[in-house]
Amino acid sequence: MADHGIHHVTAIAGPARKNLEFYTRVLGLRLVKKTVNFDDPGTYHFYYGNSSGDPGSILTFFPWEHAAPGRAGVGSAQETSFRVPESAIGFWTHRFLEKGVEHAAPEKRFGRSVLPFKDPDGTSLALVGVPGTGAETADPEGEIPQDAAIAGLEGVTLLVGDAPRTGAILTDVFGFHETVRDGSLVRYRGDAGLGSTVDIRDAKGFLPGRLGAGSVHHVAFRAADDAAQEAMVKRLAEHHGIRTTEQKDRNYFRSVYFREPGGVLFEIATDQPGFTADELKERLGQELKLPPFLEGHRTEIEGVLPALS
Ligand code: ZN
């Protein structure tokens, strides 16, 4: 049985180089996989995560050099958060000041310290201080000490147009449970260590979100393997009247997709085979990796991808 939680979050960015610089150098995440968008191979697909590239630690980006800015609204993610040790919030506040990262003052939410900030494209992010959090630092520059390293995702806040139906899918299909309500916000928790918080904000009647730089494209939830995924697909159809896409092979996981009733694009991704499917853990993210069906076009693809340094 898999842990119940988020597998990865995928967002849209502007220029690739700026995105890479921010997530690896400023936040100290590991570039776990450098590949291309399988549906648009002239575009990079960057996967950032913890040093092992565990499910639940992964935030991915499609960087488009000339992406227009997105807009938050119904059917979009309002914020994506990472988990850090509680004692590290001060370190990160100083670091954001020093690096000129747009951020707000730390605040308390549901008893936890939260430091909201934005990446260079305006993506709304936050660091959440969680007691007992430990992580192996993946910082290539060694500027981020072990006791301040980002462990992985904490979760997402979603703006949805039909909160009860979104909540029902989280609990009935993805194994989350409702823990607390505060006005129009309902918090759901899974049992995975990382990526186990989903906050649903009822935004019925608001403008729909618009995809673009700084916005989340989809949220992927974990299934242990094909059989677990199939069981979820069946539950979605039988209990919620929702059909998913056919399964797509994403090389590092296998996925189905569906638009949930609140408007957000959801994915169900298998934990198998994982990011070490085509390179050693020690070498994750170092080379441009292509799926077998694109390997024959490597020269052409490398020729159109934007420069990273
Ligand atoms: Zn995905």
Coordinates of C-alpha atoms and ligand atoms in Angstrom, one line a residue:
M1 CA 0.0 0.0 0.0
A2 CA 1.4 3.4 -1.0
D3 CA 1.6 6.4 1.3
H4 CA -1.3 8.7 0.6
G5 CA 0.0 12.0 -0.6
I6 CA 1.0 14.3 -3.4
H7 CA 3.5 12.7 -5.9
H8 CA 4.5 16.0 -7.6
V9 CA 3.3 19.4 -8.5
T10 CA 3.9 20.8 -12.0
A11 CA 4.0 24.5 -12.8
I12 CA 4.8 26.8 -15.7
A13 CA 7.8 29.1 -15.7
G14 CA 9.4 31.7 -17.8
P15 CA 13.1 31.4 -18.9
A16 CA 14.6 28.0 -18.1
R17 CA 17.9 29.4 -16.9
K18 CA 16.4 31.7 -14.3
N19 CA 14.1 28.9 -13.1
L20 CA 17.1 26.5 -12.7
E21 CA 19.1 29.1 -10.9
F22 CA 16.4 29.9 -8.4
Y23 CA 15.4 26.4 -7.4
T24 CA 18.9 24.9 -7.2
R25 CA 21.0 27.9 -6.0
V26 CA 18.6 30.0 -3.9
L27 CA 16.4 27.2 -2.5
G28 CA 19.0 24.5 -2.6
L29 CA 16.8 21.8 -4.1
R30 CA 18.3 19.1 -6.3
L31 CA 17.7 19.1 -10.0
V32 CA 16.5 15.5 -10.0
K33 CA 15.8 15.1 -13.7
K34 CA 16.6 17.2 -16.7
T35 CA 14.4 16.1 -19.5
V36 CA 12.0 17.6 -22.1
N37 CA 8.2 18.0 -22.1
F38 CA 7.3 14.6 -23.8
D39 CA 4.3 16.4 -25.5
D40 CA 6.4 19.4 -26.6
P41 CA 10.1 18.2 -26.8
G42 CA 11.5 21.6 -27.7
T43 CA 10.8 22.6 -24.1
Y44 CA 12.6 21.5 -21.0
H45 CA 10.9 19.7 -18.2
F46 CA 12.8 20.2 -14.9
Y47 CA 12.2 18.1 -11.8
Y48 CA 13.4 19.5 -8.5
G49 CA 13.3 17.5 -5.3
N50 CA 15.2 16.2 -2.3
S51 CA 18.5 14.5 -2.8
S52 CA 16.9 11.1 -3.5
G53 CA 14.1 12.4 -5.7
D54 CA 11.4 10.8 -3.5
P55 CA 7.7 11.1 -4.4
G56 CA 6.3 13.9 -2.4
S57 CA 9.4 16.0 -2.7
I58 CA 9.0 16.9 -6.4
L59 CA 8.1 20.3 -8.0
T60 CA 8.4 20.3 -11.7
F61 CA 8.4 23.0 -14.3
F62 CA 7.8 23.5 -18.0
P63 CA 9.9 26.6 -18.7
W64 CA 8.7 28.6 -21.7
E65 CA 11.0 31.4 -22.6
H66 CA 8.2 33.8 -23.6
A67 CA 5.3 32.5 -21.3
A68 CA 2.8 35.2 -20.5
P69 CA 2.0 35.5 -16.8
G70 CA -0.8 33.3 -15.4
R71 CA -3.5 34.3 -13.0
A72 CA -4.9 32.6 -9.9
G73 CA -8.6 31.8 -9.9
V74 CA -11.1 29.0 -9.7
G75 CA -9.5 25.7 -10.7
S76 CA -5.9 26.8 -9.8
A77 CA -3.4 26.4 -7.0
Q78 CA -3.2 29.4 -4.8
E79 CA 0.1 28.3 -3.1
T80 CA 2.5 25.4 -3.1
S81 CA 4.5 24.9 0.1
F82 CA 7.7 23.1 1.1
R83 CA 8.5 21.6 4.5
V84 CA 11.5 22.8 6.5
P85 CA 12.6 22.3 10.1
E86 CA 10.7 24.7 12.4
S87 CA 14.0 26.3 13.5
A88 CA 14.9 27.2 10.0
I89 CA 12.3 29.9 9.3
G90 CA 14.7 32.6 10.6
F91 CA 17.5 31.4 8.3
W92 CA 15.2 31.5 5.3
T93 CA 13.9 34.9 6.1
H94 CA 17.4 36.3 6.2
R95 CA 18.3 34.4 3.0
F96 CA 15.4 35.8 1.1
L97 CA 16.3 39.3 2.2
E98 CA 19.9 38.8 1.2
K99 CA 19.0 37.3 -2.2
G100 CA 16.2 39.8 -3.0
V101 CA 13.5 37.2 -3.0
E102 CA 10.0 38.6 -2.7
H103 CA 8.5 37.4 0.6
A104 CA 6.1 38.3 3.4
A105 CA 6.6 38.3 7.1
P106 CA 6.4 34.8 8.7
E107 CA 2.9 34.1 10.0
K108 CA 1.1 31.4 12.0
R109 CA -1.3 29.1 10.2
F110 CA -3.0 26.2 12.1
G111 CA -0.2 26.6 14.7
R112 CA 2.7 26.4 12.3
S113 CA 5.2 29.0 11.2
V114 CA 4.7 29.8 7.5
L115 CA 7.0 32.0 5.3
P116 CA 5.2 33.0 2.1
F117 CA 7.5 33.9 -0.9
K118 CA 7.5 34.0 -4.7
D119 CA 9.9 32.7 -7.3
P120 CA 11.1 34.9 -10.2
D121 CA 7.9 34.2 -12.2
G122 CA 5.6 35.1 -9.3
T123 CA 4.7 31.5 -8.4
S124 CA 3.2 31.6 -4.9
L125 CA 5.2 29.5 -2.6
A126 CA 5.7 29.1 1.2
L127 CA 8.0 27.4 3.6
V128 CA 6.2 25.6 6.5
G129 CA 8.2 25.0 9.7
V130 CA 7.4 21.5 10.9
P131 CA 9.0 20.2 14.1
G132 CA 11.2 17.1 13.7
T133 CA 11.8 17.7 10.0
G134 CA 15.2 16.6 8.8
A135 CA 16.7 16.4 5.3
E136 CA 19.8 15.6 3.5
T137 CA 20.9 19.0 1.9
A138 CA 21.1 18.9 -1.8
D139 CA 22.5 22.4 -2.1
P140 CA 25.3 22.4 -4.8
E141 CA 27.0 25.5 -3.3
G142 CA 26.9 24.4 0.3
E143 CA 25.3 27.6 1.4
I144 CA 22.3 25.9 3.0
P145 CA 23.1 24.0 6.1
Q146 CA 21.7 20.5 6.8
D147 CA 19.5 21.8 9.6
A148 CA 17.7 24.3 7.2
A149 CA 17.4 22.2 4.1
I150 CA 14.0 21.9 2.4
A151 CA 12.8 18.3 2.9
G152 CA 10.2 18.2 0.1
L153 CA 6.7 19.4 -0.5
E154 CA 4.4 20.2 2.4
G155 CA 1.3 20.6 0.2
V156 CA -0.9 22.8 -1.9
T157 CA -3.8 25.2 -1.4
L158 CA -6.4 24.9 -4.2
L159 CA -9.0 27.4 -5.2
V160 CA -12.0 25.3 -6.4
G161 CA -15.5 25.9 -7.7
D162 CA -17.1 22.8 -6.0
A163 CA -15.3 22.3 -2.7
P164 CA -17.4 19.4 -1.4
R165 CA -16.9 17.3 -4.5
T166 CA -13.1 18.0 -4.6
G167 CA -13.0 17.0 -0.9
A168 CA -14.9 13.8 -1.6
I169 CA -12.3 12.8 -4.2
L170 CA -9.4 13.5 -1.8
T171 CA -11.0 11.4 0.9
D172 CA -12.6 8.6 -1.1
V173 CA -10.0 8.1 -3.8
F174 CA -6.7 9.5 -2.6
G175 CA -6.9 8.4 1.1
F176 CA -6.8 11.8 2.7
H177 CA -8.9 12.8 5.7
E178 CA -10.4 16.2 6.7
T179 CA -8.6 17.6 9.7
V180 CA -9.7 21.2 10.2
R181 CA -12.0 23.9 8.9
D182 CA -11.5 27.7 9.0
G183 CA -14.2 29.7 7.1
S184 CA -14.0 28.8 3.5
L185 CA -10.8 26.7 4.0
V186 CA -10.8 23.0 4.6
R187 CA -7.6 21.1 5.4
Y188 CA -7.1 17.5 4.3
R189 CA -4.2 15.4 5.3
G190 CA -2.7 12.2 3.8
D191 CA -0.4 9.8 5.7
A192 CA 2.7 10.3 3.6
G193 CA 5.6 12.1 5.3
L194 CA 6.0 14.6 2.5
G195 CA 3.3 16.2 0.4
S196 CA 0.5 15.3 2.7
T197 CA -1.4 18.5 3.1
V198 CA -4.1 19.7 0.7
D199 CA -6.0 22.9 1.6
I200 CA -9.2 23.4 -0.3
R201 CA -10.6 26.9 -0.6
D202 CA -14.1 27.4 -1.8
A203 CA -13.9 30.0 -4.5
K204 CA -17.2 29.4 -6.2
G205 CA -18.2 32.5 -8.3
F206 CA -14.6 33.8 -8.6
L207 CA -13.0 34.3 -12.0
P208 CA -11.4 31.1 -13.4
G209 CA -7.6 30.9 -13.2
R210 CA -5.5 31.4 -16.4
L211 CA -2.5 29.2 -17.1
G212 CA 0.8 31.0 -17.6
A213 CA 4.2 31.7 -16.0
G214 CA 3.9 31.4 -12.3
S215 CA 0.9 29.1 -12.2
V216 CA 0.5 25.5 -11.4
H217 CA -0.4 23.2 -14.3
H218 CA -1.5 20.2 -12.3
V219 CA -1.2 18.3 -9.0
A220 CA -0.3 14.6 -9.1
F221 CA -1.3 12.2 -6.3
R222 CA 0.5 9.0 -5.5
A223 CA -0.4 5.4 -6.4
A224 CA 2.0 2.6 -5.4
D225 CA 1.8 0.8 -8.7
D226 CA -0.4 0.1 -11.7
A227 CA -2.9 -2.0 -9.7
A228 CA -3.4 0.8 -7.1
Q229 CA -3.8 3.3 -9.8
E230 CA -6.4 1.1 -11.6
A231 CA -8.3 0.8 -8.3
M232 CA -8.4 4.6 -8.0
V233 CA -9.6 5.0 -11.6
K234 CA -12.4 2.5 -10.9
R235 CA -13.4 4.4 -7.8
L236 CA -13.4 7.7 -9.7
A237 CA -15.7 6.2 -12.3
E238 CA -18.1 4.3 -9.9
H239 CA -18.4 6.8 -7.1
H240 CA -17.8 10.2 -8.8
G241 CA -18.7 9.6 -12.4
I242 CA -15.3 10.8 -13.6
R243 CA -13.3 9.3 -16.4
T244 CA -9.5 9.6 -16.6
T245 CA -7.3 9.7 -19.7
E246 CA -5.6 6.5 -20.8
Q247 CA -2.4 5.7 -18.9
K248 CA 0.6 7.6 -20.2
D249 CA 4.2 6.4 -19.7
R250 CA 6.2 9.3 -18.2
N251 CA 9.4 7.2 -18.0
Y252 CA 9.8 7.8 -14.2
F253 CA 6.1 7.0 -13.4
R254 CA 2.9 6.1 -15.2
S255 CA 0.1 8.5 -15.1
V256 CA -3.6 9.1 -15.8
Y257 CA -5.2 12.6 -15.7
F258 CA -8.6 14.0 -15.0
R259 CA -10.2 17.4 -14.4
E260 CA -11.6 17.3 -10.9
P261 CA -15.1 18.9 -10.4
G262 CA -13.6 22.0 -8.7
G263 CA -11.6 22.8 -11.9
V264 CA -8.1 21.6 -11.1
L265 CA -6.2 19.2 -13.3
F266 CA -5.3 16.1 -11.2
E267 CA -2.9 13.3 -12.1
I268 CA -2.5 9.9 -10.5
A269 CA 1.2 8.9 -10.8
T270 CA 2.8 5.6 -9.7
D271 CA 5.7 5.5 -7.3
Q272 CA 7.3 3.0 -9.7
P273 CA 9.8 3.0 -11.4
G274 CA 11.1 6.4 -9.9
F275 CA 13.8 8.8 -11.0
T276 CA 16.7 6.2 -10.8
A277 CA 15.1 4.4 -13.8
D278 CA 17.7 5.8 -16.2
E279 CA 20.5 7.2 -14.0
L280 CA 22.2 6.5 -10.7
K281 CA 21.1 8.3 -7.6
E282 CA 24.5 10.0 -7.3
R283 CA 24.2 11.4 -10.9
L284 CA 20.5 12.4 -10.9
G285 CA 19.9 15.5 -13.0
Q286 CA 23.3 15.8 -14.6
E287 CA 22.5 14.9 -18.1
L288 CA 19.7 15.6 -20.5
K289 CA 17.5 12.5 -20.4
L290 CA 15.2 11.6 -23.2
P291 CA 12.6 8.8 -23.3
P292 CA 13.3 6.0 -25.9
F293 CA 10.8 7.4 -28.4
L294 CA 12.7 10.8 -28.5
E295 CA 16.3 9.5 -28.3
G296 CA 16.6 9.3 -32.1
H297 CA 16.0 13.1 -32.2
R298 CA 18.5 14.0 -29.6
T299 CA 20.7 16.3 -31.8
E300 CA 17.7 18.2 -33.1
I301 CA 16.2 18.6 -29.6
E302 CA 19.5 19.7 -28.1
G303 CA 19.7 22.2 -30.9
V304 CA 16.5 24.0 -30.0
L305 CA 16.6 23.9 -26.2
P306 CA 17.5 27.2 -24.6
A307 CA 21.0 27.6 -23.1
L308 CA 21.3 27.1 -19.4
S309 CA 24.5 28.9 -18.7
Ligands
ZN1 ZN 2.6 15.5 -13.7

